[in-house]
Structures are given as C-alpha cells and as structure tokens.
PDB file of C-alpha atoms and ligand atoms in Angstrom:
ATOM      1  CA  MET A   6     108.004  83.418  98.747  1.00 89.00           C
ATOM      2  CA  LYS A   7     104.269  82.923  99.050  1.00 95.00           C
ATOM      3  CA  HIS A   8     103.603  85.334 101.918  1.00 98.00           C
ATOM      4  CA  VAL A   9     105.268  88.613 102.920  1.00 98.00           C
ATOM      5  CA  ARG A  10     104.311  89.025 106.573  1.00 98.00           C
ATOM      6  CA  SER A  11     107.394  90.096 108.496  1.00 98.00           C
ATOM      7  CA  ILE A  12     111.035  91.023 107.981  1.00 98.00           C
ATOM      8  CA  GLY A  13     112.069  88.068 110.158  1.00 98.00           C
ATOM      9  CA  GLU A  14     110.254  85.610 107.874  1.00 98.00           C
ATOM     10  CA  LEU A  15     111.893  87.130 104.795  1.00 98.00           C
ATOM     11  CA  GLY A  16     115.375  86.898 106.291  1.00 98.00           C
ATOM     12  CA  LEU A  17     118.439  88.609 104.862  1.00 98.00           C
ATOM     13  CA  ASP A  18     118.290  86.764 101.528  1.00 97.00           C
ATOM     14  CA  GLY A  19     114.609  87.579 101.030  1.00 97.00           C
ATOM     15  CA  VAL A  20     115.147  91.239 101.897  1.00 98.00           C
ATOM     16  CA  ARG A  21     118.105  91.554  99.515  1.00 97.00           C
ATOM     17  CA  ARG A  22     116.235  89.786  96.705  1.00 97.00           C
ATOM     18  CA  LEU A  23     113.216  92.076  97.049  1.00 98.00           C
ATOM     19  CA  LEU A  24     115.423  95.184  97.122  1.00 98.00           C
ATOM     20  CA  ASP A  25     117.212  94.074  93.954  1.00 97.00           C
ATOM     21  CA  LEU A  26     113.911  93.271  92.261  1.00 97.00           C
ATOM     22  CA  SER A  27     112.619  96.730  93.253  1.00 98.00           C
ATOM     23  CA  THR A  28     115.393  98.248  91.128  1.00 97.00           C
ATOM     24  CA  HIS A  29     113.962  96.433  88.073  1.00 97.00           C
ATOM     25  CA  MET A  30     110.493  97.672  88.988  1.00 98.00           C
ATOM     26  CA  ALA A  31     111.813 101.240  89.278  1.00 98.00           C
ATOM     27  CA  GLU A  32     113.110 100.906  85.719  1.00 97.00           C
ATOM     28  CA  ILE A  33     109.607  99.901  84.572  1.00 97.00           C
ATOM     29  CA  ASN A  34     108.174 102.886  86.467  1.00 97.00           C
ATOM     30  CA  SER A  35     110.523 105.245  84.637  1.00 97.00           C
ATOM     31  CA  ARG A  36     109.089 104.257  81.233  1.00 97.00           C
ATOM     32  CA  PRO A  37     106.579 106.506  79.454  1.00 98.00           C
ATOM     33  CA  VAL A  38     104.007 103.710  79.846  1.00 97.00           C
ATOM     34  CA  PRO A  39     104.827 102.104  83.197  1.00 97.00           C
ATOM     35  CA  LYS A  40     102.887  98.905  82.759  1.00 97.00           C
ATOM     36  CA  VAL A  41     103.888  95.289  82.068  1.00 97.00           C
ATOM     37  CA  PRO A  42     101.834  92.081  81.707  1.00 96.00           C
ATOM     38  CA  ALA A  43     103.702  90.242  84.487  1.00 96.00           C
ATOM     39  CA  LEU A  44     100.651  89.451  86.654  1.00 97.00           C
ATOM     40  CA  ARG A  45      97.949  89.302  83.984  1.00 96.00           C
ATOM     41  CA  GLY A  46      95.100  87.068  85.133  1.00 96.00           C
ATOM     42  CA  ARG A  47      95.987  87.428  88.835  1.00 97.00           C
ATOM     43  CA  THR A  48      93.670  89.149  91.318  1.00 98.00           C
ATOM     44  CA  VAL A  49      94.811  91.179  94.308  1.00 98.00           C
ATOM     45  CA  VAL A  50      92.393  92.292  97.041  1.00 97.00           C
ATOM     46  CA  SER A  51      93.201  95.156  99.351  1.00 96.00           C
ATOM     47  CA  LEU A  52      91.593  94.469 102.688  1.00 96.00           C
ATOM     48  CA  PHE A  53      92.278  97.491 104.868  1.00 95.00           C
ATOM     49  CA  LEU A  54      90.477  97.391 108.194  1.00 93.00           C
ATOM     50  CA  GLU A  55      92.529 100.352 109.443  1.00 91.00           C
ATOM     51  CA  ASP A  56      93.041 103.703 107.685  1.00 88.00           C
ATOM     52  CA  SER A  57      95.749 104.205 105.093  1.00 92.00           C
ATOM     53  CA  THR A  58      96.666 106.575 102.284  1.00 93.00           C
ATOM     54  CA  ARG A  59     100.172 105.729 101.039  1.00 95.00           C
ATOM     55  CA  THR A  60     100.255 101.991 101.616  1.00 96.00           C
ATOM     56  CA  ARG A  61      96.847 101.166 100.116  1.00 96.00           C
ATOM     57  CA  LEU A  62      97.213 103.419  97.077  1.00 97.00           C
ATOM     58  CA  SER A  63     100.753 102.270  96.363  1.00 98.00           C
ATOM     59  CA  PHE A  64      99.752  98.594  96.536  1.00 98.00           C
ATOM     60  CA  GLU A  65      96.810  99.231  94.207  1.00 97.00           C
ATOM     61  CA  THR A  66      99.022 101.179  91.799  1.00 98.00           C
ATOM     62  CA  ALA A  67     101.661  98.448  91.968  1.00 98.00           C
ATOM     63  CA  ALA A  68      99.116  95.722  91.175  1.00 98.00           C
ATOM     64  CA  LYS A  69      97.754  97.704  88.208  1.00 98.00           C
ATOM     65  CA  ARG A  70     101.235  98.376  86.788  1.00 98.00           C
ATOM     66  CA  LEU A  71     101.814  94.621  86.777  1.00 98.00           C
ATOM     67  CA  SER A  72      98.419  94.145  85.030  1.00 97.00           C
ATOM     68  CA  ALA A  73      96.785  92.306  87.948  1.00 98.00           C
ATOM     69  CA  GLU A  74      93.057  92.722  88.581  1.00 97.00           C
ATOM     70  CA  THR A  75      92.391  94.664  91.777  1.00 97.00           C
ATOM     71  CA  MET A  76      89.509  94.558  94.248  1.00 94.00           C
ATOM     72  CA  THR A  77      89.167  97.054  97.062  1.00 90.00           C
ATOM     73  CA  PHE A  78      87.347  96.018 100.180  1.00 86.00           C
ATOM     74  CA  SER A  79      85.737  98.895 102.017  1.00 80.00           C
ATOM     75  CA  VAL A  80      84.674  98.158 105.589  1.00 78.00           C
ATOM     76  CA  SER A  81      82.079 100.910 105.681  1.00 76.00           C
ATOM     77  CA  THR A  82      80.066  99.401 102.795  1.00 74.00           C
ATOM     78  CA  SER A  83      80.683  95.712 103.545  1.00 77.00           C
ATOM     79  CA  SER A  84      78.860  93.016 105.527  1.00 80.00           C
ATOM     80  CA  VAL A  85      81.379  93.523 108.345  1.00 79.00           C
ATOM     81  CA  ASN A  86      78.897  96.211 109.354  1.00 76.00           C
ATOM     82  CA  LYS A  87      76.211  93.508 109.602  1.00 78.00           C
ATOM     83  CA  GLY A  88      78.436  91.554 111.975  1.00 81.00           C
ATOM     84  CA  GLU A  89      80.085  89.203 109.457  1.00 86.00           C
ATOM     85  CA  SER A  90      83.242  87.713 110.977  1.00 92.00           C
ATOM     86  CA  LEU A  91      86.699  88.234 109.493  1.00 94.00           C
ATOM     87  CA  ARG A  92      86.926  84.507 108.768  1.00 95.00           C
ATOM     88  CA  ASP A  93      83.656  84.498 106.806  1.00 95.00           C
ATOM     89  CA  THR A  94      84.775  87.628 104.930  1.00 94.00           C
ATOM     90  CA  ILE A  95      88.089  85.997 103.960  1.00 96.00           C
ATOM     91  CA  GLU A  96      86.449  82.732 102.903  1.00 97.00           C
ATOM     92  CA  THR A  97      83.846  84.587 100.833  1.00 96.00           C
ATOM     93  CA  ILE A  98      86.460  86.616  98.975  1.00 96.00           C
ATOM     94  CA  THR A  99      88.629  83.508  98.495  1.00 97.00           C
ATOM     95  CA  ASP A 100      85.670  81.733  96.844  1.00 97.00           C
ATOM     96  CA  MET A 101      85.640  84.449  94.180  1.00 96.00           C
ATOM     97  CA  GLY A 102      89.090  83.297  93.081  1.00 96.00           C
ATOM     98  CA  VAL A 103      91.656  85.745  94.402  1.00 97.00           C
ATOM     99  CA  ASP A 104      95.403  85.239  94.471  1.00 98.00           C
ATOM    100  CA  ALA A 105      96.545  87.682  97.170  1.00 98.00           C
ATOM    101  CA  PHE A 106      95.176  89.567 100.127  1.00 98.00           C
ATOM    102  CA  VAL A 107      96.956  92.794 101.090  1.00 98.00           C
ATOM    103  CA  VAL A 108      95.886  93.114 104.699  1.00 97.00           C
ATOM    104  CA  ARG A 109      95.962  95.905 107.255  1.00 97.00           C
ATOM    105  CA  HIS A 110      94.381  95.305 110.658  1.00 95.00           C
ATOM    106  CA  LYS A 111      94.642  96.748 114.152  1.00 93.00           C
ATOM    107  CA  SER A 112      95.520  93.374 115.722  1.00 95.00           C
ATOM    108  CA  SER A 113      99.044  91.999 115.775  1.00 97.00           C
ATOM    109  CA  GLY A 114      99.380  88.575 114.146  1.00 97.00           C
ATOM    110  CA  ILE A 115      96.276  88.773 111.927  1.00 97.00           C
ATOM    111  CA  PRO A 116      98.181  87.925 108.683  1.00 98.00           C
ATOM    112  CA  TRP A 117      99.215  84.551 110.152  1.00 98.00           C
ATOM    113  CA  GLN A 118      95.650  83.839 111.258  1.00 97.00           C
ATOM    114  CA  ILE A 119      94.223  84.760 107.839  1.00 97.00           C
ATOM    115  CA  ALA A 120      96.716  82.481 106.093  1.00 98.00           C
ATOM    116  CA  LYS A 121      94.980  79.566 107.834  1.00 98.00           C
ATOM    117  CA  TRP A 122      91.643  80.474 106.230  1.00 97.00           C
ATOM    118  CA  THR A 123      92.702  80.932 102.603  1.00 98.00           C
ATOM    119  CA  SER A 124      95.033  79.438 100.036  1.00 97.00           C
ATOM    120  CA  ALA A 125      95.858  82.920  98.681  1.00 98.00           C
ATOM    121  CA  SER A 126      99.104  84.805  99.406  1.00 98.00           C
ATOM    122  CA  ILE A 127      99.045  87.170 102.358  1.00 98.00           C
ATOM    123  CA  ILE A 128     100.888  90.461 102.231  1.00 98.00           C
ATOM    124  CA  ASN A 129     101.063  92.285 105.558  1.00 98.00           C
ATOM    125  CA  ALA A 130     100.326  95.987 105.090  1.00 98.00           C
ATOM    126  CA  GLY A 131     100.537  96.631 108.851  1.00 98.00           C
ATOM    127  CA  ASP A 132      99.261  94.541 111.781  1.00 98.00           C
ATOM    128  CA  GLY A 133      98.736  96.569 114.950  1.00 96.00           C
ATOM    129  CA  ALA A 134     102.014  97.646 116.508  1.00 95.00           C
ATOM    130  CA  HIS A 135     103.707  94.491 115.222  1.00 97.00           C
ATOM    131  CA  GLN A 136     105.072  94.596 111.639  1.00 98.00           C
ATOM    132  CA  HIS A 137     104.984  96.683 108.478  1.00 98.00           C
ATOM    133  CA  PRO A 138     107.456  94.798 106.297  1.00 98.00           C
ATOM    134  CA  THR A 139     106.860  96.674 103.049  1.00 98.00           C
ATOM    135  CA  GLN A 140     107.506 100.025 104.788  1.00 98.00           C
ATOM    136  CA  ALA A 141     110.840  98.640 106.015  1.00 98.00           C
ATOM    137  CA  LEU A 142     111.693  97.464 102.483  1.00 98.00           C
ATOM    138  CA  VAL A 143     110.769 100.898 101.093  1.00 98.00           C
ATOM    139  CA  ASP A 144     112.992 102.575 103.683  1.00 98.00           C
ATOM    140  CA  CYS A 145     115.980 100.281 103.057  1.00 98.00           C
ATOM    141  CA  TYR A 146     115.571 100.794  99.304  1.00 98.00           C
ATOM    142  CA  THR A 147     115.386 104.578  99.754  1.00 98.00           C
ATOM    143  CA  ILE A 148     118.539 104.663 101.898  1.00 98.00           C
ATOM    144  CA  ARG A 149     120.397 102.457  99.403  1.00 98.00           C
ATOM    145  CA  GLU A 150     119.312 104.791  96.603  1.00 98.00           C
ATOM    146  CA  ALA A 151     120.260 107.979  98.499  1.00 98.00           C
ATOM    147  CA  PHE A 152     123.701 106.764  99.564  1.00 97.00           C
ATOM    148  CA  GLY A 153     124.391 104.668  96.460  1.00 96.00           C
ATOM    149  CA  CYS A 154     125.225 101.590  98.526  1.00 94.00           C
ATOM    150  CA  ALA A 155     124.161  97.928  98.345  1.00 91.00           C
ATOM    151  CA  ASP A 156     123.957  97.364 102.102  1.00 94.00           C
ATOM    152  CA  LEU A 157     123.684  99.666 105.113  1.00 97.00           C
ATOM    153  CA  GLU A 158     127.065  98.651 106.554  1.00 96.00           C
ATOM    154  CA  GLY A 159     128.726 101.601 108.306  1.00 95.00           C
ATOM    155  CA  ARG A 160     125.563 103.765 108.373  1.00 98.00           C
ATOM    156  CA  THR A 161     124.129 105.111 111.624  1.00 98.00           C
ATOM    157  CA  ILE A 162     120.347 105.486 111.722  1.00 98.00           C
ATOM    158  CA  ALA A 163     118.470 107.115 114.615  1.00 98.00           C
ATOM    159  CA  ILE A 164     114.773 106.237 114.914  1.00 98.00           C
ATOM    160  CA  VAL A 165     113.087 108.939 116.979  1.00 98.00           C
ATOM    161  CA  GLY A 166     109.787 109.087 118.868  1.00 97.00           C
ATOM    162  CA  ASP A 167     106.944 106.704 119.526  1.00 95.00           C
ATOM    163  CA  ILE A 168     108.795 103.385 119.355  1.00 97.00           C
ATOM    164  CA  ARG A 169     106.287 101.717 121.663  1.00 95.00           C
ATOM    165  CA  HIS A 170     103.342 101.810 119.260  1.00 95.00           C
ATOM    166  CA  SER A 171     105.275 101.638 116.022  1.00 96.00           C
ATOM    167  CA  ARG A 172     105.174  98.660 113.692  1.00 98.00           C
ATOM    168  CA  VAL A 173     107.481 100.708 111.450  1.00 98.00           C
ATOM    169  CA  ALA A 174     110.104 100.856 114.227  1.00 98.00           C
ATOM    170  CA  ARG A 175     109.919  97.085 114.806  1.00 98.00           C
ATOM    171  CA  SER A 176     110.234  96.200 111.126  1.00 98.00           C
ATOM    172  CA  ASN A 177     112.874  98.829 110.449  1.00 98.00           C
ATOM    173  CA  VAL A 178     115.095  97.877 113.368  1.00 98.00           C
ATOM    174  CA  GLU A 179     115.113  94.309 112.035  1.00 98.00           C
ATOM    175  CA  ALA A 180     115.727  95.277 108.427  1.00 98.00           C
ATOM    176  CA  PHE A 181     118.304  98.027 109.101  1.00 98.00           C
ATOM    177  CA  THR A 182     120.387  95.881 111.464  1.00 98.00           C
ATOM    178  CA  MET A 183     120.097  92.849 109.143  1.00 98.00           C
ATOM    179  CA  LEU A 184     121.680  94.981 106.405  1.00 98.00           C
ATOM    180  CA  GLY A 185     124.490  96.062 108.741  1.00 98.00           C
ATOM    181  CA  ALA A 186     123.400  99.492 110.046  1.00 98.00           C
ATOM    182  CA  ARG A 187     124.008 100.778 113.567  1.00 98.00           C
ATOM    183  CA  VAL A 188     120.604 101.774 114.974  1.00 98.00           C
ATOM    184  CA  ILE A 189     119.974 104.237 117.807  1.00 98.00           C
ATOM    185  CA  LEU A 190     116.476 104.553 119.287  1.00 98.00           C
ATOM    186  CA  VAL A 191     115.704 107.986 120.732  1.00 98.00           C
ATOM    187  CA  ALA A 192     112.520 108.302 122.815  1.00 96.00           C
ATOM    188  CA  PRO A 193     111.158 109.195 126.228  1.00 94.00           C
ATOM    189  CA  SER A 194     111.302 106.086 128.407  1.00 93.00           C
ATOM    190  CA  THR A 195     107.470 105.874 128.457  1.00 93.00           C
ATOM    191  CA  LEU A 196     107.475 105.396 124.672  1.00 94.00           C
ATOM    192  CA  LEU A 197     109.979 102.554 124.752  1.00 94.00           C
ATOM    193  CA  LEU A 198     109.189  98.952 125.710  1.00 88.00           C
ATOM    194  CA  ASP A 199     110.990  96.532 128.028  1.00 85.00           C
ATOM    195  CA  GLU A 200     111.695  94.291 125.025  1.00 90.00           C
ATOM    196  CA  VAL A 201     113.945  96.921 123.374  1.00 92.00           C
ATOM    197  CA  GLU A 202     116.698  95.889 125.784  1.00 91.00           C
ATOM    198  CA  HIS A 203     116.983  92.693 123.749  1.00 94.00           C
ATOM    199  CA  TRP A 204     117.073  94.455 120.387  1.00 96.00           C
ATOM    200  CA  PRO A 205     120.453  95.049 118.709  1.00 97.00           C
ATOM    201  CA  VAL A 206     120.201  98.840 119.185  1.00 98.00           C
ATOM    202  CA  GLU A 207     121.490 101.675 121.365  1.00 98.00           C
ATOM    203  CA  ILE A 208     118.886 103.506 123.428  1.00 97.00           C
ATOM    204  CA  ARG A 209     118.941 107.232 124.184  1.00 97.00           C
ATOM    205  CA  THR A 210     116.485 109.642 125.778  1.00 95.00           C
ATOM    206  CA  GLU A 211     118.076 112.837 124.361  1.00 95.00           C
ATOM    207  CA  LEU A 212     117.775 113.822 120.702  1.00 97.00           C
ATOM    208  CA  ASP A 213     120.146 116.813 120.727  1.00 97.00           C
ATOM    209  CA  THR A 214     123.249 114.830 121.676  1.00 96.00           C
ATOM    210  CA  THR A 215     122.524 112.258 118.932  1.00 97.00           C
ATOM    211  CA  LEU A 216     122.035 114.556 115.927  1.00 98.00           C
ATOM    212  CA  GLY A 217     125.707 114.964 115.009  1.00 97.00           C
ATOM    213  CA  GLU A 218     126.263 111.189 114.778  1.00 97.00           C
ATOM    214  CA  VAL A 219     123.647 110.087 112.295  1.00 98.00           C
ATOM    215  CA  ASP A 220     123.493 109.431 108.562  1.00 98.00           C
ATOM    216  CA  VAL A 221     119.722 109.083 108.714  1.00 98.00           C
ATOM    217  CA  LEU A 222     117.330 110.725 111.152  1.00 98.00           C
ATOM    218  CA  TYR A 223     114.117 108.682 111.005  1.00 98.00           C
ATOM    219  CA  MET A 224     111.210 110.514 112.669  1.00 98.00           C
ATOM    220  CA  LEU A 225     108.141 108.538 113.793  1.00 98.00           C
ATOM    221  CA  ARG A 226     104.565 109.698 114.120  1.00 96.00           C
ATOM    222  CA  LEU A 227     103.232 110.007 117.664  1.00 93.00           C
ATOM    223  CA  GLN A 228     100.414 107.423 117.483  1.00 90.00           C
ATOM    224  CA  SER A 229      97.731 108.967 119.685  1.00 81.00           C
ATOM    225  CA  GLU A 230      95.120 106.479 118.383  1.00 80.00           C
ATOM    226  CA  ARG A 231      97.015 103.584 120.021  1.00 79.00           C
ATOM    227  CA  MET A 232      97.664 105.337 123.344  1.00 75.00           C
ATOM    228  CA  SER A 233      95.373 104.019 126.050  1.00 67.00           C
ATOM    229  CA  GLN A 234      97.237 105.628 128.969  1.00 66.00           C
ATOM    230  CA  GLY A 235      98.760 109.058 129.535  1.00 74.00           C
ATOM    231  CA  LEU A 236     102.230 108.140 128.322  1.00 80.00           C
ATOM    232  CA  ILE A 237     103.044 111.720 127.390  1.00 78.00           C
ATOM    233  CA  PRO A 238     102.541 114.114 130.302  1.00 72.00           C
ATOM    234  CA  HIS A 239     102.464 117.127 127.993  1.00 81.00           C
ATOM    235  CA  LEU A 240     102.361 117.230 124.183  1.00 85.00           C
ATOM    236  CA  GLY A 241     104.231 120.560 124.136  1.00 88.00           C
ATOM    237  CA  GLU A 242     107.090 119.106 126.144  1.00 89.00           C
ATOM    238  CA  TYR A 243     107.298 116.100 123.820  1.00 91.00           C
ATOM    239  CA  ALA A 244     107.382 118.444 120.819  1.00 93.00           C
ATOM    240  CA  THR A 245     110.141 120.525 122.418  1.00 95.00           C
ATOM    241  CA  ARG A 246     112.332 117.553 123.325  1.00 95.00           C
ATOM    242  CA  PHE A 247     111.758 115.262 120.341  1.00 96.00           C
ATOM    243  CA  GLY A 248     110.323 117.412 117.538  1.00 97.00           C
ATOM    244  CA  LEU A 249     112.432 118.218 114.472  1.00 97.00           C
ATOM    245  CA  ASN A 250     112.912 121.978 114.151  1.00 97.00           C
ATOM    246  CA  ALA A 251     115.206 124.142 112.005  1.00 97.00           C
ATOM    247  CA  GLN A 252     117.886 124.356 114.735  1.00 97.00           C
ATOM    248  CA  ARG A 253     118.054 120.571 114.949  1.00 98.00           C
ATOM    249  CA  VAL A 254     118.198 120.202 111.169  1.00 98.00           C
ATOM    250  CA  ALA A 255     121.158 122.632 111.193  1.00 97.00           C
ATOM    251  CA  ARG A 256     122.992 120.397 113.660  1.00 97.00           C
ATOM    252  CA  LEU A 257     122.858 117.338 111.397  1.00 98.00           C
ATOM    253  CA  ARG A 258     126.149 116.537 109.759  1.00 97.00           C
ATOM    254  CA  ASN A 259     126.768 117.123 106.063  1.00 97.00           C
ATOM    255  CA  GLY A 260     125.051 114.547 103.900  1.00 97.00           C
ATOM    256  CA  ALA A 261     122.697 113.332 106.644  1.00 98.00           C
ATOM    257  CA  ARG A 262     119.149 112.608 105.474  1.00 98.00           C
ATOM    258  CA  ILE A 263     115.709 112.880 107.091  1.00 98.00           C
ATOM    259  CA  MET A 264     112.923 110.281 106.776  1.00 98.00           C
ATOM    260  CA  HIS A 265     109.364 109.827 108.062  1.00 98.00           C
ATOM    261  CA  PRO A 266     106.910 107.050 107.120  1.00 98.00           C
ATOM    262  CA  GLY A 267     103.923 109.420 107.047  1.00 96.00           C
ATOM    263  CA  PRO A 268     101.405 110.602 107.930  1.00 96.00           C
ATOM    264  CA  MET A 269     103.226 113.454 109.708  1.00 94.00           C
ATOM    265  CA  ASN A 270     101.954 115.292 112.766  1.00 93.00           C
ATOM    266  CA  ARG A 271     103.001 118.822 111.916  1.00 95.00           C
ATOM    267  CA  GLY A 272     103.751 120.784 115.080  1.00 93.00           C
ATOM    268  CA  VAL A 273     104.360 117.606 117.094  1.00 93.00           C
ATOM    269  CA  GLU A 274     107.264 115.577 115.678  1.00 94.00           C
ATOM    270  CA  MET A 275     107.732 117.845 112.622  1.00 96.00           C
ATOM    271  CA  HIS A 276     108.165 121.613 113.006  1.00 96.00           C
ATOM    272  CA  VAL A 277     109.829 122.022 109.624  1.00 96.00           C
ATOM    273  CA  ASP A 278     108.368 121.546 106.170  1.00 95.00           C
ATOM    274  CA  PRO A 279     110.183 118.529 104.740  1.00 90.00           C
ATOM    275  CA  SER A 280     109.317 119.588 101.185  1.00 90.00           C
ATOM    276  CA  GLU A 281     111.637 122.540 101.711  1.00 93.00           C
ATOM    277  CA  LEU A 282     114.529 120.580 103.180  1.00 96.00           C
ATOM    278  CA  GLU A 283     117.206 119.315 100.826  1.00 96.00           C
ATOM    279  CA  GLN A 284     117.978 116.560 103.373  1.00 98.00           C
ATOM    280  CA  SER A 285     114.482 115.105 103.205  1.00 98.00           C
ATOM    281  CA  LEU A 286     113.898 111.693 101.590  1.00 98.00           C
ATOM    282  CA  ILE A 287     110.201 111.678 102.419  1.00 97.00           C
ATOM    283  CA  HIS A 288     109.014 112.140  98.820  1.00 97.00           C
ATOM    284  CA  ARG A 289     111.444 109.436  97.682  1.00 98.00           C
ATOM    285  CA  GLN A 290     109.948 107.069 100.285  1.00 98.00           C
ATOM    286  CA  VAL A 291     106.500 107.586  98.789  1.00 98.00           C
ATOM    287  CA  ALA A 292     107.672 107.277  95.180  1.00 97.00           C
ATOM    288  CA  ASN A 293     109.710 104.151  95.917  1.00 98.00           C
ATOM    289  CA  GLY A 294     106.688 102.614  97.635  1.00 98.00           C
ATOM    290  CA  VAL A 295     105.210 101.700  94.263  1.00 98.00           C
ATOM    291  CA  SER A 296     108.363  99.969  92.940  1.00 98.00           C
ATOM    292  CA  VAL A 297     108.949  98.049  96.154  1.00 98.00           C
ATOM    293  CA  ARG A 298     105.332  96.885  96.347  1.00 98.00           C
ATOM    294  CA  MET A 299     105.479  95.794  92.704  1.00 98.00           C
ATOM    295  CA  ALA A 300     108.483  93.642  93.678  1.00 98.00           C
ATOM    296  CA  VAL A 301     106.589  92.189  96.641  1.00 98.00           C
ATOM    297  CA  LEU A 302     103.470  91.344  94.604  1.00 98.00           C
ATOM    298  CA  PHE A 303     105.510  89.923  91.758  1.00 98.00           C
ATOM    299  CA  SER A 304     107.523  87.703  94.093  1.00 97.00           C
ATOM    300  CA  ALA A 305     104.458  86.405  95.879  1.00 97.00           C
ATOM    301  CA  LEU A 306     102.321  85.849  92.796  1.00 96.00           C
ATOM    302  CA  SER A 307     104.409  84.881  89.821  1.00 88.00           C
ATOM    303  CA  ALA A 308     105.385  81.274  89.338  1.00 68.00           C
ATOM    304  CA  GLY A 309     109.178  81.343  89.554  1.00 59.00           C
ATOM    305  CA  GLY A 310     108.956  84.971  90.632  1.00 52.00           C
ATOM    306  CA  GLU A 311     112.083  84.620  92.749  1.00 55.00           C
ATOM    307  CA  SER A 312     114.148  85.150  89.668  1.00 62.00           C
ATOM    308  CA  THR A 313     114.670  88.551  88.095  1.00 69.00           C
ATOM    309  CA  SER A 314     115.169  86.841  84.712  1.00 71.00           C
ATOM    310  CA  VAL A 315     111.478  85.885  84.775  1.00 70.00           C
ATOM    311  CA  LEU A 316     110.666  89.546  85.250  1.00 74.00           C
ATOM    312  CA  LYS A 317     112.962  90.597  82.431  1.00 74.00           C
ATOM    313  CA  GLU A 318     111.054  88.256  80.096  1.00 70.00           C
ATOM    314  CA  VAL A 319     107.612  89.533  81.038  1.00 70.00           C
ATOM    315  CA  ALA A 320     108.712  93.149  81.317  1.00 72.00           C
ATOM    316  CA  SER A 321     110.344  93.507  77.943  1.00 71.00           C
TER     317      SER A 321
HETATM  318  N1  LIG B  14     101.951 104.747 107.927  1.00 95.00           N
HETATM  319  C1  LIG B  14     102.691 103.999 108.916  1.00 95.00           C
HETATM  320  C2  LIG B  14     101.883 102.850 109.458  1.00 95.00           C
HETATM  321  O1  LIG B  14     100.815 102.580 108.978  1.00 95.00           O
HETATM  322  C3  LIG B  14     103.210 104.880 109.998  1.00 95.00           C
HETATM  323  C4  LIG B  14     102.183 105.574 110.840  1.00 95.00           C
HETATM  324  O2  LIG B  14     100.987 105.398 110.647  1.00 95.00           O
HETATM  325  O3  LIG B  14     102.618 106.276 111.742  1.00 95.00           O
HETATM  326  O4  LIG B  14     102.318 102.193 110.371  1.00 95.00           O
END
C-alpha cells in the first residue's frame, strides 16, 4: 500500500494486515535497543499544518526506530508565512528527495490533493473532520490487546461526545464496524450529523442508560476550535450530561474499558483522572501509537513491505 489516507481505502484486509504487522513492531519496541535498519536510506517528512503532540511525535519516533531519516516542517518558520502555496511547498520538499509525507491539515481531502503533486507516499495524520486512519488503527490494536482477541466481533463500543467535528469518530466507526463491533454513538443531537443515519451504528442521546451495555467507552474531545456556531447552549450542561465522572465509571460493567484519543478537556468530557482508573486504556493508546505507526511507515515505504517475512529479515 503506497498511501494510508483513510480506513475505507485500506479495507478490511489492509486494516488486518497493519494490525498484525503492529504486533511485530511492538516486539521490536520491547527490545533494549528498539531500532532496526528496515527503512535505512528512506526519508520521512512530517508536515503538520495543525497542532499535534501524540501523532507527530509518535510518527517521528516510529520513523527513527525504523532508521529512516526524518525532516520536520514547522509552519511558523517556513515560507508558508511568506505566502508560499501548499503546492509549491510540497513540490519543493519532493525535489529534495523524500519518500513519504505525514500530513495533518485543517481541510478535509488534502491528502488526496497532495498525492497529485508528489510521487512520495502520503500518510494522513488527520484531515479536518474527515479521517484519522492511524488513530483508528491504534484504537483497534489497543482493544485487541486489552481483550486478547483478533477481531472485535461481539464487542460493544460506545463513542461519546462531539461526533460532528471528529475525524476520530469517522475513522473509528468504519474500523470498529469493519472488524465486527457493535457501535453506539452517544451525543446531543446538535453534535451529530444527518449523515450518521446512514452509518452502521445505533444513535443515543443519553449516556447513563448506555453505560451498562458497553465493553469500551470511547470519550471524544469537545472540539471548540472547529465550532463556528453555538452548538452547545451551555458547557456546564454538556459536562453534566456527557462528561465521565466517578459515578458513571462505577456503573460500567466488569471488564469494561475507557478510551480517549487525547488531548483531554479535563472538567468537560473528563471529570476523573484516567491515570488513576484501572479501566483506562489511554496510556496504552499512546504507547501503541509508536508500534502502529511503525507498521504504517514500513508498509508504505518498504519494497515488498506487505509481507511480515520481509520485516522479520530486516528486524533480526
Ligand atoms: N488528537 C485527535 C485528532 O487530532 C483527537 C482530538 O484532537 O480531539 O483528531
């Protein structure tokens, strides 16, 4: 697979292959020296035109652990500030001989547009409210790890909160249902979209009546930066109806787990400290981010990278 831009483009086979490859990468990451020569001579650029902590750092760590060269593009010190267009920026960086762009941008669809301007691989690290495929892969991997299962068949996952602005929700609904999970979306109707009626999910507007049914409670960040209208009449009311507090955690069934893609809005959707909750998988999501992104970069950049036997050769 040359590009990793959406869960739909990967399809079930692509998703399963990347999850299996992530297990090999996790083994490399457990070594005292977690570094292999798999992508020696390859160059990966991170082009983040929107803020990021976890995704950018985990991609850069992943590239380094596979021995790729890395370049970091920083908008604030680049010619974008002199008015250079995105196309000229991409073509300039391509001329330097890069193999992959890891791209984050506020506009939906940008990874497809960029692929027309460069021969390099494009990895989507989040395009507007559209897709965040590597987050979905991280989340599927983390659930498989926590429940010790190969697929998500028979699992019920509730995704709670700002569905409307969430690329994580879009990618995760696709990936979770592809792997067989039952997905429930829980949100105020103003934070849903008309299109959700066509998604293979159940829709609820009450969190409390859903808690006892789920294996995974997936909390979303309220994305104030993408809200152009007053979709939430009162932040306090949102926090009371949809925030995760200790009483709600206590109502989860035994073995249920809590996830959040980060960054968290403490006091809005999270009123508990996840570091103190045994149900929380949030630290596992971050840790697994490196292994999953190593799998994504390896697949996109190695000749014959579809096969895990190629990895075994270069990783041993
Ligand atoms: N970090 C995730 C993203 O970039 C989730 C979030 O920002 O709420 O989409």
